[in-house]
Amino acid sequence: GEDVEQSLFLSVREGDSSVINCTYTDSSSTYLYWYKQEPGAGLQLLTYIFSNMDMKQDQRLTVLLNKKDKHLSLRIADTQTGDSAIYFCAERRNKLVFGAGTILRVKS
Amino acid sequence: DTEVTQTPKHLVMGMTNKKSLKCEQHMGHRAMYWYKQKAKKPPELMFVYSYEKLSINESVPSRFSPECPNSSLLNLHLHALQPEDSALYLCASSQVGVENTEAFFGQGTRLTVV
């Protein structure tokens, strides 16, 4: 994806926390999103954060936003094998711009 | 109902065929989108419809022809495709506007061009 960067791969053990990082470039983006895509499936919106927030927590998911550094992260607590998927961060300009996606592999 | 339904789920077509992909939502969303996704790549925007009018065409070849017959339906007509057009085609919908509008995605149509 243009101007939205993510690390490509993350491997964790079941029960550990996962942290997926993303950097973006458009400081005018008002909302930033995390999508999950399981193999062969469409995209599922996991969570989003408004740019005037630093943190948002939703059950096992915690989103941190550092607007100064244009850095977004998604923390998944107590990672399960069902969390194995590709995770895309996205920013909204006049369209959604996606990062390249991070493959999360959870080892049991 | 927060579903975006795409049909068919899988499609195999020859380079001389004409086929159509369909997308339907009943969330009252007036923005609908077509994305193309190649394996292990992020989705790439193709078209955006806003209030049933084409508002964005990301320089997509004319062998892809979108149509929005009403506020709930979005079609993508395919003609004379190439093997490199094989991909997952995703439909999405959202409320209209630049401010936060959650985009809901369908499960996609996996297209193979032979």
mmCIF file of C-alpha atoms in Angstrom:
data_model
loop_
_atom_site.group_PDB
_atom_site.id
_atom_site.type_symbol
_atom_site.label_atom_id
_atom_site.label_comp_id
_atom_site.label_asym_id
_atom_site.label_seq_id
_atom_site.Cartn_x
_atom_site.Cartn_y
_atom_site.Cartn_z
ATOM 1 C CA GLY A 1 0.000 0.000 0.000
ATOM 2 C CA GLU A 2 1.176 3.494 -0.749
ATOM 3 C CA ASP A 3 2.700 5.353 2.197
ATOM 4 C CA VAL A 4 1.426 2.969 4.859
ATOM 5 C CA GLU A 5 4.096 0.584 6.052
ATOM 6 C CA GLN A 6 3.939 -2.541 8.159
ATOM 7 C CA SER A 7 6.300 -5.303 9.113
ATOM 8 C CA LEU A 8 5.526 -8.346 7.000
ATOM 9 C CA PHE A 9 5.586 -11.220 9.452
ATOM 10 C CA LEU A 10 5.148 -11.918 13.166
ATOM 11 C CA SER A 11 5.289 -15.265 14.928
ATOM 12 C CA VAL A 12 4.150 -15.687 18.538
ATOM 13 C CA ARG A 13 3.324 -18.504 20.932
ATOM 14 C CA GLU A 14 -0.256 -19.127 21.967
ATOM 15 C CA GLY A 15 -1.050 -17.135 25.109
ATOM 16 C CA ASP A 16 1.603 -14.484 24.456
ATOM 17 C CA SER A 17 0.839 -10.923 23.397
ATOM 18 C CA SER A 18 1.244 -9.851 19.780
ATOM 19 C CA VAL A 19 2.139 -6.343 18.726
ATOM 20 C CA ILE A 20 1.710 -5.341 15.102
ATOM 21 C CA ASN A 21 3.142 -2.003 14.047
ATOM 22 C CA CYS A 22 2.234 0.414 11.280
ATOM 23 C CA THR A 23 3.513 3.787 10.134
ATOM 24 C CA TYR A 24 1.580 6.182 7.972
ATOM 25 C CA THR A 25 2.442 9.437 6.294
ATOM 26 C CA ASP A 26 -0.700 11.535 5.953
ATOM 27 C CA SER A 27 -0.964 13.629 9.101
ATOM 28 C CA SER A 28 -4.428 14.782 8.064
ATOM 29 C CA SER A 29 -5.861 11.287 8.402
ATOM 30 C CA THR A 30 -8.641 11.465 10.944
ATOM 31 C CA TYR A 31 -9.310 7.766 11.402
ATOM 32 C CA LEU A 32 -7.010 4.775 11.336
ATOM 33 C CA TYR A 33 -8.209 1.210 11.092
ATOM 34 C CA TRP A 34 -7.137 -2.342 11.698
ATOM 35 C CA TYR A 35 -8.569 -5.081 9.484
ATOM 36 C CA LYS A 36 -8.121 -8.833 9.796
ATOM 37 C CA GLN A 37 -8.149 -11.179 6.822
ATOM 38 C CA GLU A 38 -8.236 -14.928 7.277
ATOM 39 C CA PRO A 39 -7.146 -17.185 4.394
ATOM 40 C CA GLY A 40 -9.583 -17.080 1.501
ATOM 41 C CA ALA A 41 -11.867 -14.594 3.250
ATOM 42 C CA GLY A 42 -12.741 -10.931 3.003
ATOM 43 C CA LEU A 43 -11.620 -8.198 5.352
ATOM 44 C CA GLN A 44 -13.066 -7.912 8.829
ATOM 45 C CA LEU A 45 -12.894 -4.573 10.594
ATOM 46 C CA LEU A 46 -11.340 -5.184 14.005
ATOM 47 C CA THR A 47 -11.133 -1.723 15.445
ATOM 48 C CA TYR A 48 -10.408 1.886 14.612
ATOM 49 C CA ILE A 49 -9.098 4.937 16.384
ATOM 50 C CA PHE A 50 -9.792 8.609 15.955
ATOM 51 C CA SER A 51 -6.699 10.744 15.534
ATOM 52 C CA ASN A 52 -7.307 12.786 18.704
ATOM 53 C CA MET A 53 -7.029 9.626 20.802
ATOM 54 C CA ASP A 54 -3.826 8.023 22.080
ATOM 55 C CA MET A 55 -5.249 4.668 22.985
ATOM 56 C CA LYS A 56 -8.317 2.560 22.494
ATOM 57 C CA GLN A 57 -9.012 -0.737 24.192
ATOM 58 C CA ASP A 58 -11.577 -3.284 23.080
ATOM 59 C CA GLN A 59 -11.469 -6.608 24.932
ATOM 60 C CA ARG A 60 -8.189 -8.286 23.918
ATOM 61 C CA LEU A 61 -7.288 -5.532 21.469
ATOM 62 C CA THR A 62 -5.399 -2.361 22.351
ATOM 63 C CA VAL A 63 -4.648 0.279 19.743
ATOM 64 C CA LEU A 64 -1.939 2.842 20.431
ATOM 65 C CA LEU A 65 -1.518 5.940 18.309
ATOM 66 C CA ASN A 66 1.513 8.194 18.322
ATOM 67 C CA LYS A 67 0.399 11.010 16.067
ATOM 68 C CA LYS A 68 3.693 12.874 16.324
ATOM 69 C CA ASP A 69 5.600 9.883 14.920
ATOM 70 C CA LYS A 70 2.659 8.735 12.750
ATOM 71 C CA HIS A 71 2.906 5.342 14.372
ATOM 72 C CA LEU A 72 0.012 2.989 15.024
ATOM 73 C CA SER A 73 0.133 -0.333 16.814
ATOM 74 C CA LEU A 74 -2.271 -3.162 17.522
ATOM 75 C CA ARG A 75 -1.697 -5.286 20.598
ATOM 76 C CA ILE A 76 -3.526 -8.596 20.882
ATOM 77 C CA ALA A 77 -3.475 -9.993 24.406
ATOM 78 C CA ASP A 78 -3.520 -13.745 25.050
ATOM 79 C CA THR A 79 -3.077 -14.524 21.362
ATOM 80 C CA GLN A 80 -4.957 -17.592 20.177
ATOM 81 C CA THR A 81 -4.472 -19.856 17.148
ATOM 82 C CA GLY A 82 -7.660 -18.327 15.716
ATOM 83 C CA ASP A 83 -5.875 -14.993 15.576
ATOM 84 C CA SER A 84 -3.594 -16.318 12.815
ATOM 85 C CA ALA A 85 -4.374 -14.115 9.832
ATOM 86 C CA ILE A 86 -3.115 -11.130 7.884
ATOM 87 C CA TYR A 87 -3.620 -7.798 9.626
ATOM 88 C CA PHE A 88 -3.909 -4.620 7.593
ATOM 89 C CA CYS A 89 -3.713 -1.128 8.955
ATOM 90 C CA ALA A 90 -5.442 1.512 6.884
ATOM 91 C CA GLU A 91 -5.863 5.239 6.891
ATOM 92 C CA ARG A 92 -8.771 7.134 5.439
ATOM 93 C CA ARG A 93 -8.127 9.977 3.055
ATOM 94 C CA ASN A 94 -10.668 10.239 0.265
ATOM 95 C CA LYS A 95 -10.376 6.456 0.173
ATOM 96 C CA LEU A 96 -8.994 3.757 2.413
ATOM 97 C CA VAL A 97 -5.259 3.287 1.913
ATOM 98 C CA PHE A 98 -3.996 -0.041 3.174
ATOM 99 C CA GLY A 99 -0.615 -1.118 4.391
ATOM 100 C CA ALA A 100 0.961 -4.242 2.886
ATOM 101 C CA GLY A 101 -0.335 -6.426 5.711
ATOM 102 C CA THR A 102 1.368 -8.318 8.547
ATOM 103 C CA ILE A 103 1.097 -12.099 8.592
ATOM 104 C CA LEU A 104 0.544 -13.228 12.177
ATOM 105 C CA ARG A 105 1.344 -16.847 12.871
ATOM 106 C CA VAL A 106 0.399 -18.280 16.253
ATOM 107 C CA LYS A 107 2.197 -21.404 17.354
ATOM 108 C CA SER A 108 0.441 -23.754 19.768
ATOM 109 C CA ASP B 1 -27.709 -6.691 9.303
ATOM 110 C CA THR B 2 -24.067 -5.723 8.824
ATOM 111 C CA GLU B 3 -23.399 -8.004 5.928
ATOM 112 C CA VAL B 4 -22.092 -7.355 2.483
ATOM 113 C CA THR B 5 -22.952 -10.333 0.314
ATOM 114 C CA GLN B 6 -20.969 -11.160 -2.788
ATOM 115 C CA THR B 7 -21.822 -13.726 -5.429
ATOM 116 C CA PRO B 8 -20.457 -15.943 -6.736
ATOM 117 C CA LYS B 9 -17.794 -16.970 -4.233
ATOM 118 C CA HIS B 10 -15.667 -18.523 -6.966
ATOM 119 C CA LEU B 11 -15.636 -17.920 -10.697
ATOM 120 C CA VAL B 12 -13.573 -19.445 -13.469
ATOM 121 C CA MET B 13 -13.891 -17.772 -16.843
ATOM 122 C CA GLY B 14 -12.220 -17.879 -20.210
ATOM 123 C CA MET B 15 -10.673 -14.849 -21.834
ATOM 124 C CA THR B 16 -13.570 -14.543 -24.282
ATOM 125 C CA ASN B 17 -16.326 -14.884 -21.697
ATOM 126 C CA LYS B 18 -18.585 -12.208 -20.267
ATOM 127 C CA LYS B 19 -19.478 -12.549 -16.618
ATOM 128 C CA SER B 20 -20.682 -10.359 -13.764
ATOM 129 C CA LEU B 21 -19.847 -10.133 -10.085
ATOM 130 C CA LYS B 22 -22.607 -9.050 -7.739
ATOM 131 C CA CYS B 23 -22.601 -7.304 -4.393
ATOM 132 C CA GLU B 24 -25.510 -6.490 -2.116
ATOM 133 C CA GLN B 25 -25.907 -4.662 1.191
ATOM 134 C CA HIS B 26 -28.932 -3.565 3.211
ATOM 135 C CA MET B 27 -27.269 -1.260 5.709
ATOM 136 C CA GLY B 28 -28.434 1.894 3.975
ATOM 137 C CA HIS B 29 -24.888 2.693 2.908
ATOM 138 C CA ARG B 30 -24.705 5.059 -0.029
ATOM 139 C CA ALA B 31 -21.010 4.459 -0.817
ATOM 140 C CA MET B 32 -19.977 1.185 -2.415
ATOM 141 C CA TYR B 33 -16.550 0.056 -3.536
ATOM 142 C CA TRP B 34 -14.801 -2.531 -5.656
ATOM 143 C CA TYR B 35 -11.320 -3.641 -4.641
ATOM 144 C CA LYS B 36 -8.950 -6.087 -6.305
ATOM 145 C CA GLN B 37 -6.598 -8.130 -4.150
ATOM 146 C CA LYS B 38 -3.769 -10.284 -5.418
ATOM 147 C CA ALA B 39 -2.349 -13.002 -3.189
ATOM 148 C CA LYS B 40 -0.400 -11.708 -0.196
ATOM 149 C CA LYS B 41 -1.008 -8.093 -1.236
ATOM 150 C CA PRO B 42 -3.262 -5.391 0.194
ATOM 151 C CA PRO B 43 -6.559 -4.592 -1.500
ATOM 152 C CA GLU B 44 -6.315 -2.038 -4.299
ATOM 153 C CA LEU B 45 -9.199 0.283 -4.917
ATOM 154 C CA MET B 46 -10.834 0.032 -8.341
ATOM 155 C CA PHE B 47 -14.095 1.994 -8.196
ATOM 156 C CA VAL B 48 -16.169 4.033 -5.767
ATOM 157 C CA TYR B 49 -19.848 4.771 -6.145
ATOM 158 C CA SER B 50 -21.416 7.510 -4.094
ATOM 159 C CA TYR B 51 -25.194 7.894 -4.190
ATOM 160 C CA GLU B 52 -25.274 5.454 -7.097
ATOM 161 C CA LYS B 53 -22.940 7.596 -9.182
ATOM 162 C CA LEU B 54 -19.388 6.656 -10.088
ATOM 163 C CA SER B 55 -17.134 8.993 -8.126
ATOM 164 C CA ILE B 56 -13.727 7.334 -8.375
ATOM 165 C CA ASN B 57 -12.258 5.181 -11.148
ATOM 166 C CA GLU B 58 -8.664 4.316 -10.327
ATOM 167 C CA SER B 59 -7.642 4.090 -13.996
ATOM 168 C CA VAL B 60 -9.122 0.625 -14.296
ATOM 169 C CA PRO B 61 -9.056 -0.971 -17.783
ATOM 170 C CA SER B 62 -12.352 -0.839 -19.649
ATOM 171 C CA ARG B 63 -12.666 -4.619 -19.599
ATOM 172 C CA PHE B 64 -13.977 -4.004 -16.066
ATOM 173 C CA SER B 65 -17.306 -2.181 -16.124
ATOM 174 C CA PRO B 66 -19.019 -1.280 -12.849
ATOM 175 C CA GLU B 67 -22.708 -0.663 -12.445
ATOM 176 C CA CYS B 68 -24.775 0.503 -9.479
ATOM 177 C CA PRO B 69 -28.427 -0.135 -10.368
ATOM 178 C CA ASN B 70 -29.738 0.957 -6.971
ATOM 179 C CA SER B 71 -28.537 1.876 -3.503
ATOM 180 C CA SER B 72 -28.263 -1.754 -2.386
ATOM 181 C CA LEU B 73 -26.607 -3.357 -5.390
ATOM 182 C CA LEU B 74 -23.244 -3.088 -7.072
ATOM 183 C CA ASN B 75 -22.172 -5.105 -10.085
ATOM 184 C CA LEU B 76 -18.863 -5.557 -11.841
ATOM 185 C CA HIS B 77 -19.182 -6.667 -15.443
ATOM 186 C CA LEU B 78 -16.212 -8.532 -16.852
ATOM 187 C CA HIS B 79 -15.347 -8.967 -20.510
ATOM 188 C CA ALA B 80 -12.232 -10.123 -22.348
ATOM 189 C CA LEU B 81 -10.187 -10.478 -19.182
ATOM 190 C CA GLN B 82 -6.565 -11.550 -19.061
ATOM 191 C CA PRO B 83 -5.029 -14.246 -16.845
ATOM 192 C CA GLU B 84 -3.319 -11.512 -14.800
ATOM 193 C CA ASP B 85 -6.788 -10.301 -13.789
ATOM 194 C CA SER B 86 -7.134 -13.419 -11.649
ATOM 195 C CA ALA B 87 -7.531 -12.183 -8.080
ATOM 196 C CA LEU B 88 -9.914 -11.850 -5.150
ATOM 197 C CA TYR B 89 -12.463 -9.123 -5.894
ATOM 198 C CA LEU B 90 -13.814 -7.482 -2.785
ATOM 199 C CA CYS B 91 -16.885 -5.324 -2.466
ATOM 200 C CA ALA B 92 -17.283 -2.909 0.418
ATOM 201 C CA SER B 93 -19.836 -0.393 1.560
ATOM 202 C CA SER B 94 -19.890 2.529 3.941
ATOM 203 C CA GLN B 95 -21.741 5.687 4.743
ATOM 204 C CA VAL B 96 -20.771 8.577 2.528
ATOM 205 C CA GLY B 97 -18.198 11.043 3.752
ATOM 206 C CA VAL B 98 -14.532 11.490 4.504
ATOM 207 C CA GLU B 99 -15.005 11.359 8.256
ATOM 208 C CA ASN B 100 -15.203 8.087 10.016
ATOM 209 C CA THR B 101 -17.254 5.654 8.128
ATOM 210 C CA GLU B 102 -16.602 2.034 8.828
ATOM 211 C CA ALA B 103 -16.183 0.154 5.586
ATOM 212 C CA PHE B 104 -17.723 -3.290 5.670
ATOM 213 C CA PHE B 105 -16.285 -5.837 3.289
ATOM 214 C CA GLY B 106 -17.837 -8.836 1.634
ATOM 215 C CA GLN B 107 -16.132 -12.209 1.572
ATOM 216 C CA GLY B 108 -15.006 -11.651 -1.979
ATOM 217 C CA THR B 109 -15.246 -13.443 -5.294
ATOM 218 C CA ARG B 110 -12.174 -15.451 -6.196
ATOM 219 C CA LEU B 111 -11.795 -15.040 -9.936
ATOM 220 C CA THR B 112 -9.629 -17.241 -12.114
ATOM 221 C CA VAL B 113 -9.160 -16.310 -15.767
ATOM 222 C CA VAL B 114 -8.018 -19.177 -17.960
#
